[in-house]
Amino acid sequence: MPDHLRSEAQRTVLEEAWGRIPHSRESRDDPGSFTQKRIERVLTIFVGPASLALGAQALVAALGRADERDGWHLPLTLGVFVPLAAMIVACAVGRFARVFTGLFAVVFMVALALWPVATAGGPPPSPLENPWIFYLINVATVAAVVAFPMSLQVFWTVAAPLLFGVVRLIQAGGRSEFFVPVALDVSFALILGSVLVTLVWMYRSIATHVDETRAQAVSSYAEAAATAATENERVAVAALMHDSVLGALLAAERASTPRERTLAVSMAREALTRLANAEKDALEGSDAPVDATGLADDIEASARDFGVNLTVRRRLDDATPRVPGRVARALVLAAMQAVANAVQHAEARGLAVEVSGYADPGSVVVRVRDAGAGFDLDAIPADRLGIRGSIMARVTAVGGRSDIESGPSGTTVTLEWESGDRW
């Protein structure tokens, strides 16, 4: 198979294999990221309600006692809660979640940095009451987990609680009664943020590994399928060369009468046609099922074209399975190669062909017998294609089996196909 056809076949098999694997709306354009996309979607679904709950708690606190001085409370509140609302909506609908979570994470850090300025000169803080902005620390952490790479996730997880501790102490004027409550708040936020980052990292790593393993499996399958297609084409072309091309050349070489020359020209024309169609489909023709009687009729007709008049014996059960078209063609061509061998090497002595069909186990068997001197199968050179290519490999390529028994009393070629083998 040419390289470009092999690549095309492998690409087609890859697309077919990926098509059999479930995919989501997010992974439709990149089926290799199915698990990663699902994990990201589950993460945003979790972040939305969790942020809504903490945001509602912060909003209730913001509507109560305000630590900011006049002129700062409303702008600061709107500046934080509007991006938070946009983030919650984006996570709920699964659109632009990374954009709005990243926006909120940045806005929160800016608001936190402005907290000492906003609270300077305001009401004195209480060490027993946390300001509303405290409840959004881990919301900012999880927003960073959704929006940013790992390095920035770690930075936000550490920086947000520490920055809160610093600005809280600045707001309190460094009074000692704030040290323990602030330390506890910072520790809690650090621990919770670290747990969130670690869990998300773990699930993302597992998802990436699953997708990579699945991609390797699909690639291996495609490579094996392309190799099988190459081997099937090699078998088909080898059989074609032996059956048609070499036959036409031998007929042309031996033609001595006008009738023989006409036959040689006809054989050459057929060989050229089959060669031209080989790249499109080595097993040309319809794949409609054929009954065993039709298979026997085809063998008789092909034998007459070859110049051999024979009657195929039929031993068929009523429930003999029908044979797919390509299998039937392979059996007919393999049987005709066996007939040709019998004519050439045994002078057609005792030539007989039998087609048997069995309801149980659902099989069709073709036997070609002759009463020639026989031969040693193991002694046949590897470059001889008549038996290995035109009979054995051809039948194997369509899921069938072949067996050749040869001895001084004659040769029997058995070709068998079972409905459960491949179809």
Tab-separated table of C-alpha atoms in Angstrom:
chain	number	residue	atom	x	y	z
A	1	MET	CA	0.000	0.000	0.000
A	2	PRO	CA	1.446	3.437	-0.884
A	3	ASP	CA	2.378	5.637	2.065
A	4	HIS	CA	-0.293	8.235	1.321
A	5	LEU	CA	-3.000	5.566	1.142
A	6	ARG	CA	-1.737	3.950	4.321
A	7	SER	CA	-1.831	7.327	6.106
A	8	GLU	CA	-5.335	7.977	4.796
A	9	ALA	CA	-6.499	4.548	5.927
A	10	GLN	CA	-4.992	5.068	9.376
A	11	ARG	CA	-6.608	8.506	9.668
A	12	THR	CA	-9.993	7.037	8.674
A	13	VAL	CA	-9.646	4.270	11.259
A	14	LEU	CA	-8.662	6.831	13.917
A	15	GLU	CA	-11.731	8.940	13.175
A	16	GLU	CA	-13.955	5.858	13.287
A	17	ALA	CA	-12.425	4.714	16.585
A	18	TRP	CA	-12.802	8.161	18.210
A	19	GLY	CA	-16.380	8.267	16.928
A	20	ARG	CA	-17.209	5.197	19.018
A	21	ILE	CA	-15.953	6.854	22.209
A	22	PRO	CA	-18.343	9.094	24.184
A	23	HIS	CA	-17.691	12.804	23.951
A	24	SER	CA	-19.208	15.917	25.425
A	25	ARG	CA	-20.128	19.243	23.896
A	26	GLU	CA	-16.828	20.673	25.106
A	27	SER	CA	-14.662	17.820	23.711
A	28	ARG	CA	-16.389	17.431	20.321
A	29	ASP	CA	-13.547	19.193	18.488
A	30	ASP	CA	-10.877	17.451	20.559
A	31	PRO	CA	-12.056	13.924	21.447
A	32	GLY	CA	-8.696	13.159	23.062
A	33	SER	CA	-9.545	15.523	25.952
A	34	PHE	CA	-12.914	14.006	26.882
A	35	THR	CA	-12.063	13.180	30.519
A	36	GLN	CA	-10.230	16.454	31.085
A	37	LYS	CA	-13.175	18.441	29.716
A	38	ARG	CA	-15.599	16.526	31.898
A	39	ILE	CA	-13.507	17.176	35.000
A	40	GLU	CA	-13.354	20.892	34.157
A	41	ARG	CA	-17.127	20.964	33.704
A	42	VAL	CA	-17.717	19.167	37.010
A	43	LEU	CA	-15.357	21.643	38.676
A	44	THR	CA	-17.255	24.670	37.375
A	45	ILE	CA	-20.565	23.087	38.393
A	46	PHE	CA	-19.187	22.689	41.924
A	47	VAL	CA	-17.682	26.183	42.036
A	48	GLY	CA	-20.955	27.917	41.102
A	49	PRO	CA	-23.137	26.796	44.054
A	50	ALA	CA	-20.224	26.925	46.535
A	51	SER	CA	-19.413	30.501	45.504
A	52	LEU	CA	-23.088	31.393	45.672
A	53	ALA	CA	-23.312	30.145	49.267
A	54	LEU	CA	-20.176	31.966	50.452
A	55	GLY	CA	-21.085	35.033	48.396
A	56	ALA	CA	-24.504	35.184	50.046
A	57	GLN	CA	-22.834	34.992	53.466
A	58	ALA	CA	-20.461	37.805	52.505
A	59	LEU	CA	-23.303	39.899	51.077
A	60	VAL	CA	-25.315	39.592	54.310
A	61	ALA	CA	-22.237	40.711	56.245
A	62	ALA	CA	-21.672	43.601	53.803
A	63	LEU	CA	-25.264	44.803	54.240
A	64	GLY	CA	-24.811	44.891	58.019
A	65	ARG	CA	-22.077	46.710	59.919
A	66	ALA	CA	-19.597	48.260	57.450
A	67	ASP	CA	-15.909	48.596	58.315
A	68	GLU	CA	-15.224	50.953	55.392
A	69	ARG	CA	-15.529	54.680	55.772
A	70	ASP	CA	-18.129	56.753	53.894
A	71	GLY	CA	-17.599	56.807	50.120
A	72	TRP	CA	-15.765	53.474	49.996
A	73	HIS	CA	-18.311	50.876	51.042
A	74	LEU	CA	-20.644	50.988	48.011
A	75	PRO	CA	-17.950	51.138	45.280
A	76	LEU	CA	-15.907	48.392	46.946
A	77	THR	CA	-18.966	46.179	47.442
A	78	LEU	CA	-20.155	46.595	43.864
A	79	GLY	CA	-16.635	46.129	42.525
A	80	VAL	CA	-16.404	42.709	44.206
A	81	PHE	CA	-19.944	41.350	44.015
A	82	VAL	CA	-20.672	42.196	40.368
A	83	PRO	CA	-17.706	40.099	39.066
A	84	LEU	CA	-18.684	37.412	41.614
A	85	ALA	CA	-22.229	37.266	40.221
A	86	ALA	CA	-20.866	37.085	36.659
A	87	MET	CA	-18.562	34.233	37.713
A	88	ILE	CA	-21.421	32.261	39.293
A	89	VAL	CA	-23.587	32.645	36.177
A	90	ALA	CA	-20.700	31.655	33.872
A	91	CYS	CA	-19.995	28.528	35.928
A	92	ALA	CA	-23.670	27.588	35.945
A	93	VAL	CA	-24.099	27.825	32.160
A	94	GLY	CA	-20.647	26.460	31.349
A	95	ARG	CA	-19.639	29.427	29.171
A	96	PHE	CA	-16.634	31.718	29.677
A	97	ALA	CA	-16.083	30.280	33.143
A	98	ARG	CA	-12.299	30.716	33.001
A	99	VAL	CA	-12.627	34.353	31.938
A	100	PHE	CA	-14.947	35.414	34.735
A	101	THR	CA	-13.309	33.316	37.463
A	102	GLY	CA	-9.972	34.869	36.529
A	103	LEU	CA	-11.549	38.329	36.578
A	104	PHE	CA	-12.995	37.803	40.042
A	105	ALA	CA	-9.703	36.417	41.411
A	106	VAL	CA	-7.850	39.552	40.257
A	107	VAL	CA	-10.579	41.970	41.402
A	108	PHE	CA	-10.668	40.374	44.850
A	109	MET	CA	-6.905	40.778	45.323
A	110	VAL	CA	-7.178	44.438	44.287
A	111	ALA	CA	-10.058	45.004	46.719
A	112	LEU	CA	-8.081	43.283	49.467
A	113	ALA	CA	-5.056	45.471	48.775
A	114	LEU	CA	-7.290	48.585	48.994
A	115	TRP	CA	-8.866	47.452	52.277
A	116	PRO	CA	-6.496	49.452	54.588
A	117	VAL	CA	-7.211	52.624	52.573
A	118	ALA	CA	-10.971	51.976	52.523
A	119	THR	CA	-11.129	51.369	56.285
A	120	ALA	CA	-8.747	54.137	57.405
A	121	GLY	CA	-10.690	56.471	59.655
A	122	GLY	CA	-13.717	54.184	59.693
A	123	PRO	CA	-15.429	52.520	62.664
A	124	PRO	CA	-13.032	50.597	64.934
A	125	PRO	CA	-12.987	46.880	64.064
A	126	SER	CA	-13.924	44.101	66.483
A	127	PRO	CA	-11.636	41.055	66.903
A	128	LEU	CA	-14.731	38.853	67.266
A	129	GLU	CA	-16.301	39.878	63.948
A	130	ASN	CA	-14.730	39.268	60.537
A	131	PRO	CA	-15.278	41.793	57.757
A	132	TRP	CA	-17.392	40.679	54.800
A	133	ILE	CA	-14.357	40.397	52.511
A	134	PHE	CA	-12.978	37.550	54.658
A	135	TYR	CA	-15.738	35.166	53.513
A	136	LEU	CA	-14.565	35.478	49.896
A	137	ILE	CA	-10.927	34.472	50.420
A	138	ASN	CA	-11.445	30.837	49.441
A	139	VAL	CA	-13.845	31.856	46.682
A	140	ALA	CA	-10.918	33.739	45.176
A	141	THR	CA	-8.718	30.672	45.710
A	142	VAL	CA	-11.081	28.329	43.908
A	143	ALA	CA	-11.570	30.918	41.160
A	144	ALA	CA	-7.810	30.890	40.621
A	145	VAL	CA	-7.900	27.080	40.490
A	146	VAL	CA	-10.412	27.236	37.635
A	147	ALA	CA	-8.774	30.060	35.708
A	148	PHE	CA	-5.007	29.887	36.196
A	149	PRO	CA	-2.116	27.441	35.752
A	150	MET	CA	-0.689	25.591	38.733
A	151	SER	CA	1.940	28.173	39.679
A	152	LEU	CA	-0.624	30.970	39.961
A	153	GLN	CA	-3.029	28.694	41.835
A	154	VAL	CA	-0.393	28.157	44.520
A	155	PHE	CA	0.364	31.876	44.603
A	156	TRP	CA	-3.316	32.811	45.100
A	157	THR	CA	-3.793	30.101	47.712
A	158	VAL	CA	-0.934	31.499	49.814
A	159	ALA	CA	-1.112	35.191	48.945
A	160	ALA	CA	-4.834	35.794	49.548
A	161	PRO	CA	-4.918	34.608	53.212
A	162	LEU	CA	-1.565	36.249	54.033
A	163	LEU	CA	-2.618	39.518	52.440
A	164	PHE	CA	-5.859	39.411	54.416
A	165	GLY	CA	-3.877	38.904	57.633
A	166	VAL	CA	-1.658	41.895	56.852
A	167	VAL	CA	-4.480	44.292	55.931
A	168	ARG	CA	-6.558	43.146	58.885
A	169	LEU	CA	-3.766	43.944	61.297
A	170	ILE	CA	-3.220	47.286	59.574
A	171	GLN	CA	-6.926	48.049	59.954
A	172	ALA	CA	-6.728	47.103	63.652
A	173	GLY	CA	-3.689	49.319	64.178
A	174	GLY	CA	-1.573	46.344	65.239
A	175	ARG	CA	-3.485	45.771	68.469
A	176	SER	CA	-2.428	42.551	70.236
A	177	GLU	CA	-5.970	41.248	70.737
A	178	PHE	CA	-6.206	40.751	66.961
A	179	PHE	CA	-3.126	38.511	66.663
A	180	VAL	CA	-4.735	35.209	67.614
A	181	PRO	CA	-8.052	35.657	65.730
A	182	VAL	CA	-6.235	36.805	62.582
A	183	ALA	CA	-3.731	33.941	62.846
A	184	LEU	CA	-6.602	31.455	63.152
A	185	ASP	CA	-8.447	32.994	60.198
A	186	VAL	CA	-5.318	32.959	58.015
A	187	SER	CA	-4.514	29.365	59.006
A	188	PHE	CA	-8.044	28.194	58.224
A	189	ALA	CA	-8.031	29.893	54.823
A	190	LEU	CA	-4.580	28.461	53.998
A	191	ILE	CA	-5.551	24.911	54.958
A	192	LEU	CA	-8.878	24.984	53.101
A	193	GLY	CA	-7.284	26.550	50.025
A	194	SER	CA	-4.465	23.989	50.017
A	195	VAL	CA	-6.956	21.129	50.214
A	196	LEU	CA	-8.932	22.551	47.285
A	197	VAL	CA	-5.843	23.024	45.124
A	198	THR	CA	-4.547	19.542	45.941
A	199	LEU	CA	-7.852	17.819	45.173
A	200	VAL	CA	-8.301	19.625	41.865
A	201	TRP	CA	-4.686	18.907	40.871
A	202	MET	CA	-5.183	15.223	41.662
A	203	TYR	CA	-8.383	14.917	39.618
A	204	ARG	CA	-6.899	16.828	36.705
A	205	SER	CA	-3.809	14.597	36.726
A	206	ILE	CA	-5.958	11.458	36.704
A	207	ALA	CA	-8.070	12.838	33.859
A	208	THR	CA	-4.968	13.668	31.813
A	209	HIS	CA	-3.580	10.183	32.371
A	210	VAL	CA	-6.887	8.583	31.357
A	211	ASP	CA	-7.034	10.629	28.154
A	212	GLU	CA	-3.407	9.868	27.297
A	213	THR	CA	-3.916	6.143	27.887
A	214	ARG	CA	-7.058	6.122	25.784
A	215	ALA	CA	-5.316	8.047	22.989
A	216	GLN	CA	-2.482	5.508	23.005
A	217	ALA	CA	-4.981	2.655	22.827
A	218	VAL	CA	-6.835	4.245	19.921
A	219	SER	CA	-3.560	4.968	18.114
A	220	SER	CA	-2.433	1.362	18.597
A	221	TYR	CA	-5.760	0.137	17.282
A	222	ALA	CA	-5.487	2.390	14.228
A	223	GLU	CA	-1.933	1.217	13.553
A	224	ALA	CA	-2.995	-2.419	13.817
A	225	ALA	CA	-6.001	-1.831	11.556
A	226	ALA	CA	-3.815	-0.043	8.980
A	227	THR	CA	-1.331	-2.921	9.106
A	228	ALA	CA	-4.158	-5.405	8.614
A	229	ALA	CA	-5.454	-3.382	5.676
A	230	THR	CA	-1.962	-3.354	4.168
A	231	GLU	CA	-1.660	-7.112	4.554
A	232	ASN	CA	-5.110	-7.687	3.070
A	233	GLU	CA	-4.207	-5.547	0.088
A	234	ARG	CA	-0.905	-7.367	-0.314
A	235	VAL	CA	-2.750	-10.685	-0.346
A	236	ALA	CA	-5.329	-9.383	-2.795
A	237	VAL	CA	-2.728	-7.940	-5.165
A	238	ALA	CA	-0.588	-11.089	-4.957
A	239	ALA	CA	-3.611	-13.223	-5.786
A	240	LEU	CA	-4.562	-10.833	-8.574
A	241	MET	CA	-1.087	-11.027	-10.062
A	242	HIS	CA	-1.137	-14.804	-9.983
A	243	ASP	CA	-4.726	-15.310	-11.124
A	244	SER	CA	-5.001	-12.674	-13.846
A	245	VAL	CA	-1.688	-11.129	-14.837
A	246	LEU	CA	0.477	-14.251	-14.899
A	247	GLY	CA	-2.360	-16.263	-16.431
A	248	ALA	CA	-2.725	-13.703	-19.213
A	249	LEU	CA	1.035	-13.704	-19.856
A	250	LEU	CA	1.182	-17.501	-20.008
A	251	ALA	CA	-1.826	-17.615	-22.337
A	252	ALA	CA	-0.231	-15.032	-24.621
A	253	GLU	CA	3.046	-16.945	-24.670
A	254	ARG	CA	1.410	-20.261	-25.571
A	255	ALA	CA	-1.214	-18.965	-27.998
A	256	SER	CA	-0.765	-20.559	-31.420
A	257	THR	CA	-4.248	-20.425	-32.951
A	258	PRO	CA	-6.591	-17.482	-33.600
A	259	ARG	CA	-8.959	-18.745	-30.908
A	260	GLU	CA	-6.142	-18.967	-28.344
A	261	ARG	CA	-4.932	-15.483	-29.291
A	262	THR	CA	-8.450	-14.078	-28.877
A	263	LEU	CA	-8.687	-15.739	-25.465
A	264	ALA	CA	-5.288	-14.340	-24.485
A	265	VAL	CA	-6.401	-10.814	-25.469
A	266	SER	CA	-9.583	-11.220	-23.427
A	267	MET	CA	-7.587	-12.412	-20.421
A	268	ALA	CA	-5.164	-9.506	-20.750
A	269	ARG	CA	-8.032	-6.995	-20.920
A	270	GLU	CA	-9.601	-8.467	-17.772
A	271	ALA	CA	-6.245	-8.407	-15.978
A	272	LEU	CA	-5.710	-4.716	-16.848
A	273	THR	CA	-9.215	-3.860	-15.633
A	274	ARG	CA	-8.686	-5.612	-12.318
A	275	LEU	CA	-5.298	-3.933	-11.887
A	276	ALA	CA	-6.890	-0.522	-12.500
A	277	ASN	CA	-9.542	-1.221	-9.856
A	278	ALA	CA	-7.178	-2.802	-7.328
A	279	GLU	CA	-6.284	0.478	-5.574
A	280	LYS	CA	-9.931	1.453	-5.196
A	281	ASP	CA	-11.117	-1.817	-3.778
A	282	ALA	CA	-9.256	-5.076	-3.957
A	283	LEU	CA	-12.496	-6.932	-3.277
A	284	GLU	CA	-14.640	-5.184	-5.890
A	285	GLY	CA	-18.327	-5.905	-6.357
A	286	SER	CA	-21.443	-6.093	-4.240
A	287	ASP	CA	-21.307	-7.506	-0.744
A	288	ALA	CA	-24.916	-8.673	-0.851
A	289	PRO	CA	-25.317	-12.147	0.708
A	290	VAL	CA	-25.141	-15.133	-1.646
A	291	ASP	CA	-26.727	-18.509	-0.915
A	292	ALA	CA	-24.660	-21.666	-1.144
A	293	THR	CA	-26.424	-22.762	-4.342
A	294	GLY	CA	-25.413	-19.521	-6.029
A	295	LEU	CA	-21.857	-20.098	-4.799
A	296	ALA	CA	-21.824	-23.507	-6.507
A	297	ASP	CA	-23.265	-21.967	-9.683
A	298	ASP	CA	-20.500	-19.337	-9.713
A	299	ILE	CA	-17.821	-22.027	-9.418
A	300	GLU	CA	-19.331	-23.935	-12.356
A	301	ALA	CA	-19.535	-20.767	-14.477
A	302	SER	CA	-15.948	-19.762	-13.643
A	303	ALA	CA	-14.748	-23.262	-14.512
A	304	ARG	CA	-16.468	-23.073	-17.904
A	305	ASP	CA	-14.745	-19.737	-18.567
A	306	PHE	CA	-11.487	-21.470	-17.717
A	307	GLY	CA	-12.292	-24.211	-20.232
A	308	VAL	CA	-13.217	-26.907	-17.703
A	309	ASN	CA	-16.675	-28.456	-17.745
A	310	LEU	CA	-17.591	-29.735	-14.309
A	311	THR	CA	-20.667	-30.198	-12.209
A	312	VAL	CA	-20.385	-29.060	-8.639
A	313	ARG	CA	-21.924	-31.480	-6.196
A	314	ARG	CA	-24.235	-29.822	-3.683
A	315	ARG	CA	-24.836	-31.119	-0.150
A	316	LEU	CA	-26.804	-28.365	1.546
A	317	ASP	CA	-28.979	-28.259	4.667
A	318	ASP	CA	-32.186	-26.255	4.466
A	319	ALA	CA	-30.816	-23.683	6.944
A	320	THR	CA	-27.397	-23.298	5.330
A	321	PRO	CA	-26.273	-19.709	6.041
A	322	ARG	CA	-25.980	-17.167	3.258
A	323	VAL	CA	-22.461	-16.021	2.500
A	324	PRO	CA	-21.453	-12.316	2.281
A	325	GLY	CA	-20.533	-11.242	-1.234
A	326	ARG	CA	-16.827	-10.690	-0.622
A	327	VAL	CA	-16.540	-14.052	1.148
A	328	ALA	CA	-18.288	-15.767	-1.764
A	329	ARG	CA	-15.912	-14.132	-4.272
A	330	ALA	CA	-12.905	-15.214	-2.219
A	331	LEU	CA	-14.191	-18.796	-2.026
A	332	VAL	CA	-14.903	-18.918	-5.769
A	333	LEU	CA	-11.479	-17.510	-6.689
A	334	ALA	CA	-9.693	-19.827	-4.252
A	335	ALA	CA	-11.648	-22.826	-5.562
A	336	MET	CA	-10.805	-21.872	-9.144
A	337	GLN	CA	-7.119	-21.672	-8.234
A	338	ALA	CA	-7.383	-25.199	-6.831
A	339	VAL	CA	-9.127	-26.309	-10.051
A	340	ALA	CA	-6.401	-24.643	-12.134
A	341	ASN	CA	-3.722	-26.429	-10.113
A	342	ALA	CA	-5.528	-29.740	-10.639
A	343	VAL	CA	-5.728	-29.132	-14.390
A	344	GLN	CA	-2.110	-28.001	-14.661
A	345	HIS	CA	-0.407	-30.501	-12.365
A	346	ALA	CA	-2.787	-33.492	-12.326
A	347	GLU	CA	-4.273	-33.132	-15.819
A	348	ALA	CA	-7.723	-32.939	-14.174
A	349	ARG	CA	-7.678	-36.639	-13.257
A	350	GLY	CA	-10.489	-37.368	-10.819
A	351	LEU	CA	-11.350	-33.659	-10.586
A	352	ALA	CA	-14.433	-33.097	-8.434
A	353	VAL	CA	-15.826	-30.088	-6.621
A	354	GLU	CA	-18.320	-30.215	-3.773
A	355	VAL	CA	-20.131	-27.434	-1.902
A	356	SER	CA	-21.542	-28.415	1.510
A	357	GLY	CA	-23.690	-26.327	3.812
A	358	TYR	CA	-24.486	-26.999	7.448
A	359	ALA	CA	-27.116	-25.357	9.598
A	360	ASP	CA	-25.110	-26.243	12.700
A	361	PRO	CA	-22.560	-24.732	13.211
A	362	GLY	CA	-23.688	-22.496	10.335
A	363	SER	CA	-20.911	-23.092	7.829
A	364	VAL	CA	-20.216	-23.487	4.121
A	365	VAL	CA	-17.458	-25.813	2.907
A	366	VAL	CA	-15.965	-26.065	-0.592
A	367	ARG	CA	-13.822	-29.108	-1.449
A	368	VAL	CA	-11.761	-29.541	-4.613
A	369	ARG	CA	-10.328	-33.046	-5.176
A	370	ASP	CA	-8.113	-34.579	-7.835
A	371	ALA	CA	-6.428	-37.960	-8.290
A	372	GLY	CA	-2.999	-36.668	-9.289
A	373	ALA	CA	0.394	-37.618	-7.902
A	374	GLY	CA	0.197	-35.069	-5.098
A	375	PHE	CA	2.939	-32.775	-3.799
A	376	ASP	CA	4.789	-31.716	-0.656
A	377	LEU	CA	3.266	-28.456	0.617
A	378	ASP	CA	6.317	-27.611	2.737
A	379	ALA	CA	8.582	-27.922	-0.310
A	380	ILE	CA	6.811	-25.175	-2.271
A	381	PRO	CA	9.113	-22.110	-2.673
A	382	ALA	CA	8.062	-18.989	-0.764
A	383	ASP	CA	7.731	-16.951	-3.975
A	384	ARG	CA	5.054	-19.277	-5.421
A	385	LEU	CA	1.709	-17.548	-4.965
A	386	GLY	CA	-0.743	-20.145	-6.295
A	387	ILE	CA	-1.429	-21.895	-2.985
A	388	ARG	CA	-0.175	-19.447	-0.347
A	389	GLY	CA	-1.570	-16.281	-1.937
A	390	SER	CA	-4.493	-17.296	-4.131
A	391	ILE	CA	-5.906	-19.962	-1.813
A	392	MET	CA	-4.739	-19.837	1.800
A	393	ALA	CA	-4.165	-16.099	2.329
A	394	ARG	CA	-7.215	-15.149	0.265
A	395	VAL	CA	-9.582	-17.277	2.360
A	396	THR	CA	-7.959	-16.197	5.634
A	397	ALA	CA	-8.404	-12.531	4.666
A	398	VAL	CA	-12.207	-12.922	4.720
A	399	GLY	CA	-12.317	-14.839	8.004
A	400	GLY	CA	-12.312	-18.329	6.567
A	401	ARG	CA	-10.069	-21.376	6.915
A	402	SER	CA	-8.287	-23.535	4.373
A	403	ASP	CA	-6.729	-26.980	4.547
A	404	ILE	CA	-4.718	-28.861	1.935
A	405	GLU	CA	-4.126	-32.603	2.084
A	406	SER	CA	-1.928	-34.084	-0.613
A	407	GLY	CA	-0.380	-37.502	-1.167
A	408	PRO	CA	0.287	-40.143	-3.811
A	409	SER	CA	-3.446	-40.819	-4.179
A	410	GLY	CA	-4.381	-37.186	-4.878
A	411	THR	CA	-4.987	-33.756	-3.386
A	412	THR	CA	-7.946	-32.335	-1.478
A	413	VAL	CA	-8.311	-28.589	-0.943
A	414	THR	CA	-10.881	-27.674	1.727
A	415	LEU	CA	-12.189	-24.121	2.071
A	416	GLU	CA	-14.463	-23.377	5.032
A	417	TRP	CA	-16.331	-20.330	6.268
A	418	GLU	CA	-18.507	-20.115	9.405
A	419	SER	CA	-21.108	-17.420	9.916
A	420	GLY	CA	-19.755	-16.730	13.429
A	421	ASP	CA	-16.142	-16.238	12.315
A	422	ARG	CA	-16.406	-12.678	11.191
A	423	TRP	CA	-19.854	-11.666	10.077
